[in-house]
CSV table of C-alpha atoms in Angstrom, one decimal:
chain,number,residue,atom,x,y,z
A,25,MET,CA,-136.9,94.7,110.2
A,26,SER,CA,-136.6,94.8,114.0
A,27,VAL,CA,-139.1,92.8,116.1
A,28,LEU,CA,-141.1,94.8,118.6
A,29,GLY,CA,-140.2,94.0,122.2
A,30,PRO,CA,-142.9,92.9,124.7
A,31,GLU,CA,-143.2,96.4,126.2
A,32,ARG,CA,-143.8,98.0,122.8
A,33,ARG,CA,-146.4,95.4,122.0
A,34,LEU,CA,-148.2,96.2,125.2
A,35,LEU,CA,-148.1,99.9,124.5
A,36,SER,CA,-149.3,99.3,120.9
A,37,ALA,CA,-152.1,97.0,122.1
A,38,MET,CA,-153.2,99.6,124.7
A,39,LEU,CA,-153.3,102.4,122.1
A,40,VAL,CA,-155.2,100.2,119.5
A,41,THR,CA,-157.7,99.1,122.2
A,42,SER,CA,-158.3,102.7,123.3
A,43,TRP,CA,-158.6,103.9,119.7
A,44,TRP,CA,-161.0,101.1,118.8
A,45,MET,CA,-163.2,101.8,121.9
A,46,LEU,CA,-163.4,105.5,121.1
A,47,LEU,CA,-164.3,104.8,117.4
A,48,HIS,CA,-166.8,102.1,118.4
A,49,SER,CA,-168.4,104.5,120.9
A,50,ALA,CA,-168.7,107.3,118.4
A,51,ILE,CA,-170.4,104.9,115.9
A,52,ILE,CA,-172.9,103.6,118.4
A,53,LEU,CA,-173.6,107.1,119.8
A,54,GLY,CA,-174.0,108.4,116.2
A,55,ASP,CA,-176.4,105.6,115.4
A,56,GLU,CA,-178.4,106.4,118.6
A,57,VAL,CA,-178.6,110.1,117.7
A,58,VAL,CA,-179.8,109.3,114.2
A,59,SER,CA,-182.3,106.8,115.5
A,60,SER,CA,-183.6,109.3,118.0
A,61,LYS,CA,-184.0,112.0,115.4
A,62,MET,CA,-185.9,109.7,113.1
A,63,SER,CA,-188.2,108.6,115.9
A,64,SER,CA,-188.9,112.2,117.0
A,65,ALA,CA,-189.5,113.6,113.5
A,66,PRO,CA,-193.0,115.0,112.9
A,67,PRO,CA,-195.3,112.7,110.9
A,68,ASP,CA,-196.4,113.6,107.5
A,69,ALA,CA,-199.9,115.2,107.6
A,70,ALA,CA,-201.1,113.3,104.5
A,71,THR,CA,-200.1,109.9,105.8
A,72,SER,CA,-200.6,110.1,109.5
A,73,SER,CA,-203.7,108.6,111.1
A,74,PRO,CA,-204.5,110.1,114.5
A,75,GLN,CA,-207.4,107.6,114.9
A,76,GLU,CA,-204.9,104.6,114.7
A,77,PRO,CA,-202.2,104.8,117.4
A,78,ASP,CA,-198.8,103.4,116.5
A,79,THR,CA,-198.4,100.0,118.1
A,80,THR,CA,-194.9,99.4,116.8
A,81,ASP,CA,-192.6,98.3,119.7
A,82,THR,CA,-189.6,100.6,120.1
A,83,PRO,CA,-186.4,98.4,120.2
A,84,PRO,CA,-184.4,98.8,123.4
A,85,LYS,CA,-181.3,100.9,123.2
A,86,ALA,CA,-177.8,100.0,124.2
A,87,LYS,CA,-177.2,101.1,127.8
A,88,TRP,CA,-174.2,103.3,128.6
A,89,GLU,CA,-173.0,103.7,132.2
A,90,TYR,CA,-170.6,106.2,133.6
A,91,ASN,CA,-169.0,106.7,137.1
A,92,GLY,CA,-166.4,108.6,139.1
A,93,PHE,CA,-165.0,108.7,142.6
A,94,VAL,CA,-162.5,110.3,144.9
A,95,ASP,CA,-160.9,108.3,147.8
A,96,ALA,CA,-158.9,110.2,150.5
A,97,GLY,CA,-157.3,108.7,153.6
A,98,TYR,CA,-155.1,109.3,156.6
A,99,LEU,CA,-153.1,106.4,158.1
A,100,LEU,CA,-151.9,107.2,161.6
A,101,ASP,CA,-148.9,105.0,162.2
A,102,PHE,CA,-147.9,104.8,165.9
A,103,ASN,CA,-144.4,103.9,164.8
A,104,HIS,CA,-144.1,107.3,163.1
A,105,PRO,CA,-141.5,106.4,160.5
A,106,ALA,CA,-139.5,109.3,159.1
A,107,ASN,CA,-140.1,108.2,155.5
A,108,HIS,CA,-143.9,107.9,155.9
A,109,LEU,CA,-143.9,104.4,154.4
A,110,TYR,CA,-146.0,101.4,155.1
A,111,ARG,CA,-143.3,98.9,154.3
A,112,ASP,CA,-143.8,96.3,151.5
A,113,ARG,CA,-147.2,97.6,150.5
A,114,SER,CA,-148.4,98.5,147.0
A,115,THR,CA,-151.7,100.2,148.1
A,116,THR,CA,-152.2,102.7,151.0
A,117,PHE,CA,-148.4,102.7,151.4
A,118,LYS,CA,-148.1,106.2,152.8
A,119,VAL,CA,-148.6,106.9,156.6
A,120,ASP,CA,-148.9,109.9,158.8
A,121,GLU,CA,-150.1,112.1,156.0
A,122,LEU,CA,-153.4,113.0,154.2
A,123,ASP,CA,-153.4,111.6,150.7
A,124,VAL,CA,-155.8,111.1,147.8
A,125,ASN,CA,-155.1,107.4,147.5
A,126,MET,CA,-157.2,107.0,144.4
A,127,ALA,CA,-159.5,109.0,142.1
A,128,GLY,CA,-161.0,107.7,138.9
A,129,ALA,CA,-163.6,108.0,136.2
A,130,GLY,CA,-165.0,105.5,133.7
A,131,VAL,CA,-167.6,104.7,131.1
A,132,LYS,CA,-168.8,101.4,129.9
A,133,LYS,CA,-171.4,99.7,127.8
A,134,PRO,CA,-172.0,96.1,128.8
A,135,ALA,CA,-172.3,93.5,126.1
A,136,SER,CA,-175.8,91.9,125.9
A,137,GLU,CA,-178.2,90.2,123.6
A,138,ILE,CA,-179.6,93.6,122.7
A,139,SER,CA,-176.2,95.0,121.7
A,140,ARG,CA,-173.5,92.3,121.6
A,141,TRP,CA,-170.5,94.6,121.6
A,142,GLY,CA,-169.4,96.0,124.9
A,143,VAL,CA,-166.7,98.4,126.0
A,144,GLU,CA,-165.0,99.6,129.2
A,145,LEU,CA,-162.6,102.5,129.7
A,146,ALA,CA,-161.5,103.8,133.1
A,147,VAL,CA,-158.7,106.2,134.1
A,148,GLN,CA,-157.2,106.7,137.6
A,149,THR,CA,-154.7,108.7,139.6
A,150,GLY,CA,-153.6,108.9,143.2
A,151,LYS,CA,-151.1,107.3,145.5
A,152,ASP,CA,-152.4,103.8,145.0
A,153,SER,CA,-151.8,104.1,141.2
A,154,GLU,CA,-148.1,104.5,141.8
A,155,ASN,CA,-147.1,101.1,143.1
A,156,PHE,CA,-149.6,98.4,142.1
A,157,GLY,CA,-149.2,96.1,139.1
A,158,PHE,CA,-145.4,95.9,139.4
A,159,SER,CA,-143.1,93.1,140.5
A,160,PRO,CA,-140.3,93.1,143.1
A,161,THR,CA,-138.3,90.6,140.9
A,162,ALA,CA,-138.9,91.8,137.3
A,163,PRO,CA,-138.4,95.0,135.4
A,164,ASN,CA,-141.2,97.4,134.6
A,165,VAL,CA,-142.8,97.5,131.2
A,166,SER,CA,-141.8,100.5,129.1
A,167,GLY,CA,-144.4,103.3,129.5
A,168,SER,CA,-145.6,102.1,132.9
A,169,ASP,CA,-145.5,105.7,134.2
A,170,TRP,CA,-148.6,106.4,132.1
A,171,LEU,CA,-150.0,102.9,131.7
A,172,ARG,CA,-150.6,102.8,135.4
A,173,HIS,CA,-153.3,105.5,135.0
A,174,PHE,CA,-155.5,103.0,133.1
A,175,GLY,CA,-158.0,101.2,135.4
A,176,LEU,CA,-159.8,99.4,132.5
A,177,ALA,CA,-159.5,99.5,128.8
A,178,ASP,CA,-161.2,96.5,127.1
A,179,VAL,CA,-163.7,95.5,124.5
A,180,SER,CA,-166.1,92.6,124.8
A,181,TYR,CA,-168.5,90.6,122.6
A,182,LEU,CA,-171.3,88.3,123.6
A,183,ALA,CA,-171.2,85.6,120.9
A,184,PRO,CA,-174.5,83.8,120.0
A,185,VAL,CA,-173.2,80.4,121.1
A,186,GLY,CA,-175.4,78.3,123.3
A,187,LYS,CA,-176.4,80.5,126.3
A,188,GLY,CA,-173.9,83.1,125.2
A,189,LEU,CA,-170.1,83.0,125.1
A,190,ALA,CA,-168.6,86.2,126.6
A,191,LEU,CA,-165.3,87.3,125.0
A,192,GLN,CA,-163.2,90.1,126.3
A,193,ALA,CA,-159.8,91.6,125.3
A,194,GLY,CA,-157.7,94.4,126.7
A,195,LEU,CA,-157.1,95.5,130.3
A,196,PHE,CA,-159.8,94.0,132.6
A,197,ASN,CA,-160.4,93.2,136.3
A,198,SER,CA,-158.4,90.3,137.6
A,199,PHE,CA,-160.1,86.9,138.1
A,200,ILE,CA,-157.7,86.4,141.1
A,201,GLY,CA,-158.6,87.7,144.6
A,202,TYR,CA,-161.5,88.5,146.8
A,203,ASP,CA,-160.6,92.2,147.1
A,204,ALA,CA,-160.6,94.8,144.4
A,205,LEU,CA,-158.1,97.6,143.6
A,206,TYR,CA,-160.5,100.3,144.8
A,207,ALA,CA,-161.3,100.6,148.5
A,208,LYS,CA,-164.8,101.6,147.7
A,209,ASP,CA,-165.5,98.1,146.3
A,210,ASN,CA,-164.1,96.3,149.4
A,211,LEU,CA,-165.3,95.6,152.9
A,212,THR,CA,-162.3,97.4,154.5
A,213,TYR,CA,-160.3,100.5,153.7
A,214,THR,CA,-156.9,98.7,153.5
A,215,ARG,CA,-156.4,95.5,151.5
A,216,PRO,CA,-155.1,92.2,152.8
A,217,TRP,CA,-151.6,91.2,152.1
A,218,GLY,CA,-152.7,88.5,149.7
A,219,ALA,CA,-154.5,91.1,147.5
A,220,ASP,CA,-151.5,93.4,147.3
A,221,TYR,CA,-149.4,90.6,145.9
A,222,THR,CA,-151.7,89.1,143.4
A,223,PRO,CA,-153.0,90.8,140.2
A,224,TYR,CA,-155.7,93.5,140.6
A,225,LEU,CA,-155.8,93.8,136.8
A,226,MET,CA,-155.0,91.6,133.9
A,227,PHE,CA,-154.0,92.4,130.3
A,228,GLY,CA,-154.9,89.9,127.7
A,229,VAL,CA,-158.0,88.0,126.5
A,230,ASN,CA,-160.6,85.8,128.2
A,231,ALA,CA,-163.6,83.7,127.4
A,232,SER,CA,-166.5,82.9,129.8
A,233,TYR,CA,-169.4,80.6,129.5
A,234,SER,CA,-172.3,79.8,131.9
A,235,PHE,CA,-173.3,76.2,131.6
A,236,SER,CA,-176.1,76.8,134.1
A,237,LYS,CA,-177.1,79.3,136.8
A,238,LYS,CA,-174.8,77.4,139.1
A,239,ILE,CA,-171.6,76.9,137.0
A,240,THR,CA,-169.5,79.4,135.0
A,241,VAL,CA,-166.2,78.5,133.4
A,242,THR,CA,-163.6,81.1,132.3
A,243,ALA,CA,-160.3,80.7,130.4
A,244,PHE,CA,-157.8,83.5,130.0
A,245,VAL,CA,-154.4,84.3,128.5
A,246,ILE,CA,-152.5,87.3,129.9
A,247,ASN,CA,-149.2,89.1,129.4
A,248,ASP,CA,-147.8,88.4,132.9
A,249,TYR,CA,-148.7,87.8,136.5
A,250,ASP,CA,-148.2,91.5,137.1
A,251,HIS,CA,-149.6,93.4,134.1
A,252,LEU,CA,-147.0,96.3,134.4
A,253,ALA,CA,-144.0,93.9,134.7
A,254,ASP,CA,-141.8,92.8,131.8
A,255,PRO,CA,-139.8,89.7,132.8
A,256,ASN,CA,-140.2,88.0,129.3
A,257,SER,CA,-142.4,87.8,126.2
A,258,VAL,CA,-144.2,84.5,127.0
A,259,PRO,CA,-147.8,84.8,128.1
A,260,SER,CA,-149.4,83.1,131.2
A,261,PHE,CA,-152.5,80.9,131.1
A,262,GLY,CA,-155.3,80.4,133.5
A,263,GLY,CA,-158.9,79.6,134.3
A,264,GLN,CA,-161.6,80.1,136.8
A,265,LEU,CA,-164.4,77.8,137.9
A,266,ALA,CA,-167.3,79.5,139.6
A,267,TYR,CA,-169.9,77.4,141.4
A,268,PHE,CA,-173.1,78.8,143.0
A,269,PRO,CA,-174.8,75.9,144.8
A,270,ALA,CA,-177.4,78.3,146.4
A,271,ALA,CA,-178.4,81.9,146.1
A,272,HIS,CA,-176.3,82.9,149.1
A,273,VAL,CA,-173.3,80.6,148.6
A,274,ALA,CA,-170.4,81.0,146.1
A,275,PHE,CA,-167.2,79.0,145.4
A,276,LYS,CA,-164.5,80.2,143.1
A,277,GLU,CA,-161.2,78.5,142.1
A,278,VAL,CA,-158.6,80.1,139.9
A,279,VAL,CA,-155.4,78.7,138.6
A,280,LEU,CA,-152.6,80.5,136.8
A,281,TYR,CA,-149.6,79.0,135.1
A,282,GLY,CA,-146.8,80.9,133.3
A,283,PRO,CA,-143.2,82.2,133.5
A,284,HIS,CA,-142.3,85.2,135.7
A,285,GLN,CA,-138.6,85.2,135.1
A,286,SER,CA,-136.3,85.9,132.2
A,287,ASP,CA,-135.6,82.2,131.9
A,288,THR,CA,-138.9,80.9,130.3
A,289,ALA,CA,-138.0,77.2,130.5
A,290,LEU,CA,-141.1,75.2,131.7
A,291,ALA,CA,-139.2,74.1,134.8
A,292,PHE,CA,-139.3,77.8,136.0
A,293,TRP,CA,-142.9,78.5,135.4
A,294,ARG,CA,-145.0,79.9,138.3
A,295,PHE,CA,-148.1,78.0,139.5
A,296,PHE,CA,-150.7,79.9,141.4
A,297,SER,CA,-154.0,78.9,143.0
A,298,ASP,CA,-156.7,81.1,144.5
A,299,THR,CA,-159.6,79.5,146.4
A,300,ILE,CA,-162.6,81.6,147.6
A,301,ALA,CA,-165.7,80.6,149.5
A,302,GLU,CA,-168.4,83.2,150.3
A,303,TRP,CA,-171.6,83.0,152.4
A,304,LYS,CA,-173.8,86.0,152.0
A,305,ARG,CA,-177.2,87.0,153.5
A,306,ASP,CA,-179.0,90.3,153.6
A,307,ARG,CA,-177.0,91.7,156.6
A,308,LEU,CA,-174.1,89.2,157.0
A,309,THR,CA,-171.3,88.3,154.7
A,310,MET,CA,-168.6,85.8,155.5
A,311,ALA,CA,-165.7,84.7,153.2
A,312,PHE,CA,-162.6,82.6,153.3
A,313,GLU,CA,-159.7,82.9,150.8
A,314,TYR,CA,-156.6,80.8,150.5
A,315,GLN,CA,-153.8,81.4,148.0
A,316,VAL,CA,-150.7,79.3,147.2
A,317,GLY,CA,-148.0,80.0,144.7
A,318,THR,CA,-144.8,78.3,143.8
A,319,GLU,CA,-141.9,78.4,141.3
A,320,ARG,CA,-138.4,77.3,140.9
A,321,VAL,CA,-136.0,80.2,140.7
A,322,ALA,CA,-133.4,80.4,137.9
A,323,VAL,CA,-130.4,80.8,140.1
A,324,PRO,CA,-127.7,78.3,141.1
A,325,GLY,CA,-129.3,75.3,142.8
A,326,ASN,CA,-132.8,76.2,141.4
A,327,PRO,CA,-134.5,76.6,144.8
A,328,ARG,CA,-138.3,76.4,145.0
A,329,ALA,CA,-140.0,79.6,146.2
A,330,LEU,CA,-143.3,79.5,148.0
A,331,TRP,CA,-146.0,81.9,148.8
A,332,MET,CA,-149.2,81.3,150.9
A,333,SER,CA,-151.8,83.6,152.3
A,334,ALA,CA,-155.3,83.3,153.8
A,335,GLN,CA,-158.0,85.7,155.1
A,336,LEU,CA,-161.4,85.4,156.8
A,337,PRO,CA,-163.4,88.6,156.5
A,338,VAL,CA,-166.7,88.9,158.3
A,339,HIS,CA,-169.0,91.8,157.5
A,340,ARG,CA,-172.2,92.8,159.4
A,341,ILE,CA,-174.7,95.5,158.7
A,342,VAL,CA,-175.6,96.8,162.1
A,343,HIS,CA,-178.4,99.2,161.4
A,344,GLY,CA,-179.2,101.4,158.4
A,345,PRO,CA,-176.0,102.9,157.0
A,346,TRP,CA,-173.8,101.5,159.8
A,347,SER,CA,-171.8,98.3,159.4
A,348,VAL,CA,-168.7,96.6,160.9
A,349,THR,CA,-166.0,94.3,159.4
A,350,VAL,CA,-163.4,92.2,161.1
A,351,ARG,CA,-160.6,90.4,159.1
A,352,PRO,CA,-157.9,88.2,160.4
A,353,GLU,CA,-155.2,87.2,157.9
A,354,VAL,CA,-151.8,85.6,157.4
A,355,ALA,CA,-149.3,85.7,154.6
A,356,TRP,CA,-146.0,83.8,154.2
A,357,ASP,CA,-143.4,84.8,151.7
A,358,ARG,CA,-140.9,82.1,152.5
A,359,ASP,CA,-138.3,83.2,149.9
A,360,GLY,CA,-139.1,86.8,149.3
A,361,ARG,CA,-140.3,86.4,145.7
A,362,TRP,CA,-143.7,88.1,146.2
A,363,THR,CA,-143.2,90.9,148.7
A,364,GLY,CA,-139.5,91.3,148.2
A,365,SER,CA,-138.8,90.3,151.8
A,366,VAL,CA,-138.6,86.9,153.5
A,367,GLN,CA,-141.3,87.1,156.1
A,368,LEU,CA,-144.3,85.7,157.9
A,369,ILE,CA,-147.0,88.2,158.4
A,370,LYS,CA,-150.0,88.0,160.7
A,371,ALA,CA,-152.6,90.8,160.7
A,372,ALA,CA,-156.0,91.8,162.1
A,373,THR,CA,-158.3,94.6,160.8
A,374,GLY,CA,-161.4,96.1,162.3
A,375,THR,CA,-163.6,98.6,160.4
A,376,LEU,CA,-166.5,100.8,161.3
A,377,GLU,CA,-168.3,102.1,158.2
A,378,TYR,CA,-171.0,104.7,157.5
A,379,LYS,CA,-172.5,104.5,154.0
A,380,LEU,CA,-174.9,107.1,152.7
A,381,SER,CA,-176.5,106.9,149.3
A,382,TYR,CA,-178.3,109.9,147.8
A,383,ARG,CA,-179.7,109.7,144.3
A,384,ARG,CA,-176.8,108.6,142.2
A,385,THR,CA,-174.1,109.4,144.7
A,386,THR,CA,-172.6,107.3,147.5
A,387,THR,CA,-170.5,108.6,150.4
A,388,ILE,CA,-168.5,106.1,152.5
A,389,ALA,CA,-166.7,107.1,155.7
A,390,ARG,CA,-164.5,104.4,157.4
A,391,LEU,CA,-162.7,104.3,160.7
A,392,GLU,CA,-160.3,101.4,160.8
A,393,TYR,CA,-157.8,99.9,163.2
A,394,ARG,CA,-155.1,97.5,161.9
A,395,PHE,CA,-152.4,95.5,163.5
A,396,ASP,CA,-149.6,93.9,161.6
A,397,ASP,CA,-146.9,91.5,162.8
A,398,SER,CA,-144.0,90.6,160.5
A,399,ARG,CA,-141.3,88.1,161.5
A,400,GLY,CA,-138.4,86.6,159.6
A,401,LYS,CA,-135.0,87.8,158.3
A,402,GLY,CA,-136.6,90.2,156.0
A,403,GLY,CA,-139.6,91.2,158.1
A,404,GLY,CA,-140.5,94.3,160.0
A,405,PHE,CA,-141.9,97.8,159.6
A,406,PHE,CA,-140.2,101.2,159.6
A,407,ARG,CA,-140.1,103.0,163.0
A,408,GLY,CA,-138.9,106.5,164.0
A,409,ALA,CA,-136.2,108.7,162.7
A,410,GLU,CA,-133.2,107.7,160.5
A,411,VAL,CA,-130.5,105.9,162.4
A,412,SER,CA,-128.1,106.8,159.6
A,413,PRO,CA,-128.5,108.6,156.3
A,414,GLY,CA,-131.3,106.8,154.4
A,415,VAL,CA,-131.6,104.1,156.9
A,416,ILE,CA,-134.6,103.7,159.3
A,417,ALA,CA,-134.8,101.0,162.0
A,418,LEU,CA,-137.3,98.1,161.7
A,419,THR,CA,-139.7,96.8,164.3
A,420,PRO,CA,-141.7,93.6,164.0
A,421,THR,CA,-145.1,95.2,164.8
A,422,GLN,CA,-147.2,98.1,163.6
A,423,HIS,CA,-150.4,99.7,164.8
A,424,LEU,CA,-152.5,101.8,162.4
A,425,LEU,CA,-155.5,104.0,163.0
A,426,ILE,CA,-157.1,104.8,159.6
A,427,PHE,CA,-159.6,107.4,158.5
A,428,GLY,CA,-161.0,107.0,155.0
A,429,LEU,CA,-163.6,109.1,153.1
A,430,ILE,CA,-164.8,108.1,149.6
A,431,PHE,CA,-167.3,109.9,147.5
A,432,GLY,CA,-168.6,108.3,144.3
A,433,PHE,CA,-171.0,108.9,141.5
A,434,ASP,CA,-172.7,106.3,139.3
A,435,SER,CA,-175.2,106.7,136.5
A,436,GLN,CA,-177.0,103.5,137.6
């Protein structure tokens, strides 16, 4: 009997998770329909007592939520590269053209004390779904062409342990990073460099427990640093400590440890740390994020690779639907293990946003200016026409003027 490879196990797990969620959803919906029919059935005339109103409390029902969105953008690159590529990016990587960068739809039922089983399922398409989740140094998992269209696919359970132990398995949002995969959930239209080279999603299991209103601890086991990469069959391990000293202040520390190379010896395991501090008031949000990652590379000499990045976004609601965001950032890929190029990147982004909410819909329009500076032997951005077949010159700087329009619907 042959042993399934890691890519087949991932595919099988995704299929089983999706099948279980659909079955579980059908059972719950069926129960709700039966319950609704029973509660709405006419009373028996011989046994009903109009003079005595029914005081029996109706138990709360499980709450289902559904949503969808479309995100279109145009990145005007003043370098005007012939290949229309924003070099070394996994999101918003196309320039000088109008693209649907992401569109998605999802349904979920949060786990709660009322209904302890939860489920999430989201699908997606668009340019941003083409490049994220992969690694520049490891092969792709088999089936990645369709797996990338899953934004979420997980089941959860709130175990009656103490104040409630939250368990989750499948494809879920990453515990690493301040920014999300979808632009609609972020302060700016384009993501920082640190976000594009850390996991947006994770595939595995996690357990979370809140010891108090101020402290929550989470442990997780995942298939790999990049969920669509397949360097080996050994999982990675990590945890998060979230501390909320006040209602407007939050600190989060995440560590991840595991192999991201074909050689899975402990000496070559990757260590990664993500530290976030956020201060948030009604109209002002400030945050700081610092990342550092390191690993020894399984090549002659076993050199140590290093990655560091930091960002300082500041968001201000100016008046009504208008807000502005500024974000300076820096990223250093000393050995090219994260971005695929040896480079030091400095960037600054400024965003003007108009956000309109109407009933259950939200429309977001963003005008954004971004400047990137990439130095090093592998640095630079594409510029102009081809200098030879398939070759475009590089320049160390890039100016972008970005127009983004996002329309979303949420049942909440």
